[in-house]
Amino acid sequence: MTRSDAVTFEASLGCLISPALNELATQLVSVAGLHARERDVVLGATREALSRVLYSKLSRLLVLELNAARVTGRLTGEDPKKRWEQFLEISSEQPFWDDLAVHYPSLLPRIGAILRHRCRASLQFAQRWALDRQHLSGLCGGEPGELLELRFGAGDSHRAGQTVAILRSEAGQIVYKPRSLAIDIALRGFIAELAADHRGPLVIRVPEAVGFDDHGWVEFIPHRYAAGPEELREFYRGIGHWLALMRLLGGRDLHAENMIAHGESPVVVDCETLFTPKVAPFPSDYGQAVDRAAELVGGTVLNVGLLPNRGASLGWRGVDNSAVGMLPGEQPVMRQPGIVQVGSDEARIGATVVETGGVSPNHPSPQPALAEYWPYVLEGFDGMTDTLRRLDAAGVLRARLDAFAPCRIRVVPRASEVYAEIGRMLWHPVSLHKQEPARQRGFDLLKRMATNVSSAPGDPAVIDAEINDLMEGDIPVFSTLVKDGRLEGPGSTHWLPQCNLIDSTLNHWRAADFELERNMIRASLVSAYINDGWMPKQEPALLATRRGGDFDARRRQQAAKIVRGIVANAILGDDGTAQWIAPVLNQTGWSVQLLQQDVYNGISGLALLAGAYLRETSAGRADPVEGLEDLFAGMLRTLRLSEGKDKKMRQEGLKIRPPPPGGYIGVASQIWAHLVLADWGLDGGDGLERACTLAEIVPEAVALDETCDVLAGAAGAIVPLLALARRTREERYLRMASQLGDRLCERAQRKGDGAFWVHPSGPEGIGGFAHGVTGIGWALSKLAAEAGVDRHQQTAQAAFAFEDALFDEEEQNWLDLRMLPGAKTATAWCHGSVGIGLARLDLDPTLANPATRQVLRRAAAATWRLAFGWNHCACHGDFGAWELLERAITMGEGPKDLTLLHLDESLLSSLEDHGPSCGMLRDAFAPGLLPGLGGIAYQLLRMHPENGLPSILIPGGSGPPRE
């Protein structure tokens, strides 16, 4: 909520809050050592906190009652504003709330619980402040003196309204925490001992604390930017130190709010989630390889919370909430429910836009340059890991960890957003009207989660206690002593068996694959950047002098080398399944995770590569790679299991969000892959059937997706559906494609003679093939050629007109409307000249239209002039550009004096000199077909003049049906 919204309803909530505050005021008078002005400060902070929490619980109810009063004629004001003001006056009286209690019987008791708990917590704070302040001079540079300012609610409320509070006294600011601070004090001491052993400076910090049995006071750490490059280097080394330390101590939940940048020091201000118990995951039914890969990722530094990663859950899709990430300008615009038309009697709950970016206190500079400083993170991780391993080898480490044994830690078995969503449901007006059905629904949701997520408690008594906390406005808390391990949950419940968490955590660290950990750190950088056009600052560096020699042998050698690397990095299951861990692009942006099923950077794309390689090997055009045939079978089995599990869940009535519809990232890409493999005779005999099953998901996927583009949106599903219609001779797939064409026509925005579609990267449209108007126009043209609908062809021509208007005569290239820093035009397949040229040529392969010849000539010239030397991948690198130039040279429209031999030799020599590079993925292992190594190997196969492989840049579906 916004503060203005809260103030709007403050009068409505005042009659609920005032009696509780009056009682609190009486109780505060009896607190010895609390001054009169301090009592006012506590009362004011409590009033603000209660207004905030009650607004969050009751705003929907107030809006519902406002509209009911308007509809029934209870509001008699002369205009919407007067009627709004009249409702505020009515709702500010206690009889209004007493009347509501008839229809909402649980309302007043639950409000009463919140008021009692929060006021009791405020009283307890006041008592502790008055008693403890004499011990706090070391936290604020002198005797604290009088309490001047106070704010409750710095974080969620737990255990009957207890929250962190930030206060300002005469001596300075201090943080109050209503929990034991033994773990903070032990960690501070552990770091102090490490400083003497570590070979180099140690700038990581934990704030100084004064702790008591069940609460404590902590030094306030102000945010301060680093003074210059040297402090920035030390800061990012410190991040590496924290990663190594958290990997040892089993740290979790170190998100952006739990770390403050203070000059050269990354300061962890909340470290209660150490020594997290390891709970064996349930089998997923997606295959043992998937389960092994998930367990590997879950045990690495990626799970600490420090490293950039994109959220996938409802309400956090695409948000990077990590302590190092959350970069300004790289977060999605979120839509959250809020009150719209405030000040009118027609106010309602609607979607409000919430910015999730901005510079937050975890950043050491206004524009954090992660790409520049990331090597120092790895350096810090390696250095601290070496220190810890040296101490362990000397027999010192285990004894030092004993200092943590009596400390109380917090365990987070369910994500806070899960509790937040269920909490909102439990405070919905329908739930307040009929509490028990809502309570049962919340119980069922948490129970179902426990059947799928092993770390979530499934004991009915525990779930009941969690629901009780949520109904009273609290987030449930689970905690334990490090030496015990048995979790104490809400309502005096318990979960998990006893276990000395020091031993289990230390053993897990000793068994770590530190090269995998380094790969996770290296790969996670890309997750910080949601813009798929981002590249680190660099100059073209991959240009090479042609070597000469046996070109075909060298080509085969490079392709085999890449494929061997993909084989070697596969995670295999005993059941014959296969999986990889890598940076992955999906609708939420980039993140390090298990590969999904798509073609762009998923297992379907790798299956196309493996099938193509086996096909070329059998034809004598590629060198054999040991293990590839078995791995290919594993990919097919993995795809079969994942598609079968999703199908079964749908048949059982479980609601699962379908993948996007797109032709590269989405369900249509899987259709395309199955059809191509079926045409090659490598589908295992059921590719066509599986493609038909996937096609049934397309309408639902499109309905839930607002994207129109080829990569992930509706346009990308058209050509695979057309191919499926040809393959099966079933008209319904043609009708499905036509419906998508109609949808695209309806959503087209007009600008002069041109047409464009709103895109997250460009509200006024963008060009290019994968994301922009050229790809959508290409799909509509393909559809018009088969379905014969004039509207589709007319909209396609308008899309091309929009793209044509973007050609800049001065730049001799097409403008990139995303307006990336330092980029006016683009040359990549996904956004620029490569995709534009290939799409137009695909629609007019004989250059019958002079305009096509001009586009091809322009695209080839811009691509040769600007595209090469940045990286090698097919999506936005040299091997995507190669395909356009190969076609242009063959048709006599290539750049002057550029021969195909020259082009091929240049690319191959670059691979030999530098090794394959995948651009924004930097040194991370990235097997994907379009953005990674897979596409480089695929294009190397296509360099052979006798290859029969289809393009991966302009998907043609499959060939004609076999007789």
Short mmCIF file of N, CA, C and O in Angstrom, two decimals, residues 60-122:
data_model
loop_
_atom_site.label_atom_id
_atom_site.label_comp_id
_atom_site.label_asym_id
_atom_site.label_seq_id
_atom_site.Cartn_x
_atom_site.Cartn_y
_atom_site.Cartn_z
N ARG A 60 -9.78 -4.16 1.44
CA ARG A 60 -10.75 -4.76 0.51
C ARG A 60 -12.15 -4.75 1.08
O ARG A 60 -13.14 -4.51 0.37
N LEU A 61 -12.25 -5.00 2.37
CA LEU A 61 -13.56 -4.98 3.03
C LEU A 61 -14.15 -3.58 2.98
O LEU A 61 -15.34 -3.40 2.68
N LEU A 62 -13.34 -2.55 3.26
CA LEU A 62 -13.85 -1.18 3.25
C LEU A 62 -14.29 -0.78 1.84
O LEU A 62 -15.33 -0.12 1.68
N VAL A 63 -13.54 -1.17 0.82
CA VAL A 63 -13.94 -0.84 -0.55
C VAL A 63 -15.24 -1.55 -0.91
O VAL A 63 -16.13 -0.97 -1.56
N LEU A 64 -15.37 -2.81 -0.50
CA LEU A 64 -16.61 -3.55 -0.76
C LEU A 64 -17.80 -2.86 -0.10
O LEU A 64 -18.86 -2.67 -0.72
N GLU A 65 -17.65 -2.46 1.15
CA GLU A 65 -18.75 -1.81 1.87
C GLU A 65 -19.04 -0.42 1.31
O GLU A 65 -20.20 0.02 1.31
N LEU A 66 -18.03 0.27 0.83
CA LEU A 66 -18.23 1.56 0.17
C LEU A 66 -19.15 1.40 -1.04
O LEU A 66 -20.13 2.15 -1.23
N ASN A 67 -18.84 0.42 -1.88
CA ASN A 67 -19.65 0.21 -3.08
C ASN A 67 -21.06 -0.27 -2.72
O ASN A 67 -22.04 0.09 -3.39
N ALA A 68 -21.17 -1.10 -1.68
CA ALA A 68 -22.49 -1.55 -1.24
C ALA A 68 -23.33 -0.37 -0.76
O ALA A 68 -24.53 -0.27 -1.05
N ALA A 69 -22.69 0.55 -0.03
CA ALA A 69 -23.42 1.72 0.46
C ALA A 69 -23.86 2.61 -0.70
O ALA A 69 -24.96 3.20 -0.66
N ARG A 70 -23.04 2.71 -1.73
CA ARG A 70 -23.42 3.52 -2.88
C ARG A 70 -24.59 2.89 -3.62
O ARG A 70 -25.58 3.56 -3.96
N VAL A 71 -24.49 1.58 -3.87
CA VAL A 71 -25.52 0.89 -4.65
C VAL A 71 -26.86 0.89 -3.92
O VAL A 71 -27.93 1.03 -4.54
N THR A 72 -26.85 0.76 -2.60
CA THR A 72 -28.10 0.68 -1.83
C THR A 72 -28.65 2.06 -1.49
O THR A 72 -29.71 2.16 -0.85
N GLY A 73 -27.94 3.12 -1.88
CA GLY A 73 -28.45 4.46 -1.64
C GLY A 73 -28.19 5.00 -0.26
O GLY A 73 -28.75 6.05 0.10
N ARG A 74 -27.33 4.37 0.53
CA ARG A 74 -27.03 4.88 1.88
C ARG A 74 -26.21 6.15 1.83
O ARG A 74 -26.20 6.94 2.78
N LEU A 75 -25.51 6.37 0.72
CA LEU A 75 -24.70 7.57 0.58
C LEU A 75 -25.50 8.61 -0.21
O LEU A 75 -25.92 8.36 -1.34
N THR A 76 -25.70 9.75 0.37
CA THR A 76 -26.59 10.75 -0.22
C THR A 76 -25.87 12.00 -0.69
O THR A 76 -26.51 13.00 -1.04
N GLY A 77 -24.55 11.99 -0.67
CA GLY A 77 -23.80 13.16 -1.12
C GLY A 77 -24.10 13.50 -2.56
O GLY A 77 -24.51 12.65 -3.35
N GLU A 78 -23.83 14.76 -2.93
CA GLU A 78 -24.24 15.23 -4.25
C GLU A 78 -23.30 14.82 -5.37
O GLU A 78 -23.66 14.94 -6.55
N ASP A 79 -22.09 14.38 -5.05
CA ASP A 79 -21.16 13.93 -6.09
C ASP A 79 -20.28 12.81 -5.51
O ASP A 79 -20.32 12.54 -4.31
N PRO A 80 -19.51 12.13 -6.35
CA PRO A 80 -18.70 11.00 -5.87
C PRO A 80 -17.76 11.37 -4.72
O PRO A 80 -17.58 10.57 -3.80
N LYS A 81 -17.17 12.57 -4.77
CA LYS A 81 -16.25 12.98 -3.70
C LYS A 81 -17.00 13.16 -2.38
O LYS A 81 -16.53 12.71 -1.32
N LYS A 82 -18.19 13.78 -2.44
CA LYS A 82 -18.96 13.98 -1.21
C LYS A 82 -19.42 12.64 -0.64
O LYS A 82 -19.42 12.44 0.58
N ARG A 83 -19.81 11.75 -1.52
CA ARG A 83 -20.24 10.44 -1.03
C ARG A 83 -19.07 9.66 -0.43
O ARG A 83 -19.23 8.92 0.54
N TRP A 84 -17.88 9.80 -1.00
CA TRP A 84 -16.67 9.20 -0.41
C TRP A 84 -16.44 9.74 1.00
O TRP A 84 -16.20 8.98 1.94
N GLU A 85 -16.51 11.05 1.13
CA GLU A 85 -16.29 11.67 2.44
C GLU A 85 -17.36 11.23 3.43
O GLU A 85 -17.08 11.01 4.62
N GLN A 86 -18.60 11.07 2.96
CA GLN A 86 -19.67 10.60 3.84
C GLN A 86 -19.39 9.19 4.33
O GLN A 86 -19.61 8.86 5.50
N PHE A 87 -18.88 8.32 3.43
CA PHE A 87 -18.55 6.95 3.84
C PHE A 87 -17.44 6.94 4.89
O PHE A 87 -17.50 6.18 5.87
N LEU A 88 -16.44 7.79 4.71
CA LEU A 88 -15.36 7.85 5.71
C LEU A 88 -15.92 8.26 7.07
O LEU A 88 -15.49 7.72 8.11
N GLU A 89 -16.86 9.17 7.05
CA GLU A 89 -17.45 9.60 8.32
C GLU A 89 -18.24 8.47 8.97
O GLU A 89 -18.13 8.22 10.18
N ILE A 90 -19.03 7.75 8.16
CA ILE A 90 -19.83 6.64 8.70
C ILE A 90 -18.92 5.54 9.24
O ILE A 90 -19.15 5.00 10.34
N SER A 91 -17.89 5.19 8.47
CA SER A 91 -17.04 4.06 8.85
C SER A 91 -16.09 4.40 9.99
O SER A 91 -15.41 3.51 10.51
N SER A 92 -16.03 5.67 10.40
CA SER A 92 -15.16 6.05 11.51
C SER A 92 -15.85 5.89 12.86
O SER A 92 -15.25 6.18 13.90
N GLU A 93 -17.10 5.42 12.86
CA GLU A 93 -17.85 5.24 14.09
C GLU A 93 -17.95 3.76 14.43
O GLU A 93 -18.11 2.91 13.54
N GLN A 94 -17.90 3.44 15.71
CA GLN A 94 -17.93 2.05 16.15
C GLN A 94 -19.19 1.31 15.71
O GLN A 94 -19.12 0.11 15.38
N PRO A 95 -20.39 1.93 15.68
CA PRO A 95 -21.58 1.20 15.22
C PRO A 95 -21.43 0.60 13.83
O PRO A 95 -21.99 -0.47 13.54
N PHE A 96 -20.68 1.28 12.94
CA PHE A 96 -20.44 0.72 11.61
C PHE A 96 -19.79 -0.64 11.72
O PHE A 96 -20.20 -1.62 11.06
N TRP A 97 -18.76 -0.75 12.55
CA TRP A 97 -18.03 -2.00 12.70
C TRP A 97 -18.86 -3.04 13.46
O TRP A 97 -18.79 -4.24 13.15
N ASP A 98 -19.66 -2.57 14.41
CA ASP A 98 -20.53 -3.51 15.13
C ASP A 98 -21.56 -4.12 14.18
O ASP A 98 -21.86 -5.33 14.27
N ASP A 99 -22.08 -3.31 13.26
CA ASP A 99 -23.03 -3.83 12.28
C ASP A 99 -22.36 -4.85 11.35
O ASP A 99 -22.97 -5.85 10.96
N LEU A 100 -21.10 -4.59 10.96
CA LEU A 100 -20.39 -5.51 10.09
C LEU A 100 -20.21 -6.88 10.75
O LEU A 100 -20.16 -7.91 10.07
N ALA A 101 -20.11 -6.88 12.06
CA ALA A 101 -19.86 -8.13 12.77
C ALA A 101 -20.98 -9.15 12.56
O ALA A 101 -20.77 -10.36 12.71
N VAL A 102 -22.18 -8.68 12.19
CA VAL A 102 -23.28 -9.61 11.94
C VAL A 102 -22.99 -10.45 10.70
O VAL A 102 -23.20 -11.66 10.68
N HIS A 103 -22.49 -9.77 9.65
CA HIS A 103 -22.20 -10.47 8.38
C HIS A 103 -20.81 -11.09 8.38
O HIS A 103 -20.55 -12.07 7.67
N TYR A 104 -19.90 -10.51 9.17
CA TYR A 104 -18.53 -11.00 9.24
C TYR A 104 -18.22 -11.37 10.69
O TYR A 104 -17.54 -10.61 11.42
N PRO A 105 -18.67 -12.51 11.14
CA PRO A 105 -18.59 -12.83 12.58
C PRO A 105 -17.17 -12.95 13.12
O PRO A 105 -16.95 -12.78 14.33
N SER A 106 -16.19 -13.26 12.28
CA SER A 106 -14.82 -13.40 12.78
C SER A 106 -14.05 -12.09 12.76
O SER A 106 -12.91 -12.03 13.23
N LEU A 107 -14.67 -11.03 12.22
CA LEU A 107 -13.93 -9.79 11.98
C LEU A 107 -13.41 -9.16 13.26
O LEU A 107 -12.20 -8.96 13.43
N LEU A 108 -14.29 -8.82 14.19
CA LEU A 108 -13.87 -8.09 15.39
C LEU A 108 -12.94 -8.92 16.28
O LEU A 108 -11.97 -8.37 16.82
N PRO A 109 -13.20 -10.23 16.48
CA PRO A 109 -12.23 -11.00 17.29
C PRO A 109 -10.83 -11.01 16.69
O PRO A 109 -9.84 -10.92 17.42
N ARG A 110 -10.72 -11.08 15.36
CA ARG A 110 -9.39 -11.13 14.75
C ARG A 110 -8.72 -9.76 14.79
O ARG A 110 -7.51 -9.66 14.98
N ILE A 111 -9.50 -8.71 14.60
CA ILE A 111 -8.94 -7.37 14.77
C ILE A 111 -8.47 -7.19 16.22
O ILE A 111 -7.38 -6.66 16.47
N GLY A 112 -9.28 -7.67 17.15
CA GLY A 112 -8.92 -7.55 18.55
C GLY A 112 -7.62 -8.26 18.87
O GLY A 112 -6.80 -7.76 19.67
N ALA A 113 -7.38 -9.41 18.25
CA ALA A 113 -6.13 -10.14 18.49
C ALA A 113 -4.93 -9.34 18.01
O ALA A 113 -3.89 -9.26 18.69
N ILE A 114 -5.06 -8.74 16.81
CA ILE A 114 -3.96 -7.92 16.30
C ILE A 114 -3.68 -6.76 17.23
O ILE A 114 -2.52 -6.45 17.57
N LEU A 115 -4.73 -6.08 17.67
CA LEU A 115 -4.55 -4.92 18.55
C LEU A 115 -3.89 -5.32 19.86
O LEU A 115 -2.96 -4.66 20.34
N ARG A 116 -4.35 -6.42 20.46
CA ARG A 116 -3.76 -6.87 21.72
C ARG A 116 -2.29 -7.23 21.55
O ARG A 116 -1.44 -6.84 22.35
N HIS A 117 -2.01 -8.00 20.49
CA HIS A 117 -0.64 -8.46 20.29
C HIS A 117 0.31 -7.29 20.04
O HIS A 117 1.40 -7.22 20.64
N ARG A 118 -0.07 -6.39 19.16
CA ARG A 118 0.82 -5.28 18.83
C ARG A 118 1.02 -4.33 20.02
O ARG A 118 2.12 -3.84 20.24
N CYS A 119 -0.04 -4.09 20.76
CA CYS A 119 0.09 -3.21 21.93
C CYS A 119 0.93 -3.88 23.02
O CYS A 119 1.75 -3.23 23.69
N ARG A 120 0.75 -5.18 23.20
CA ARG A 120 1.57 -5.90 24.18
C ARG A 120 3.04 -5.88 23.77
O ARG A 120 3.94 -5.69 24.60
N ALA A 121 3.30 -6.03 22.45
CA ALA A 121 4.68 -5.97 21.97
C ALA A 121 5.27 -4.57 22.17
O ALA A 121 6.45 -4.42 22.50
N SER A 122 4.46 -3.53 21.99
CA SER A 122 4.94 -2.16 22.21
C SER A 122 5.26 -1.93 23.68
O SER A 122 6.27 -1.30 24.02
#
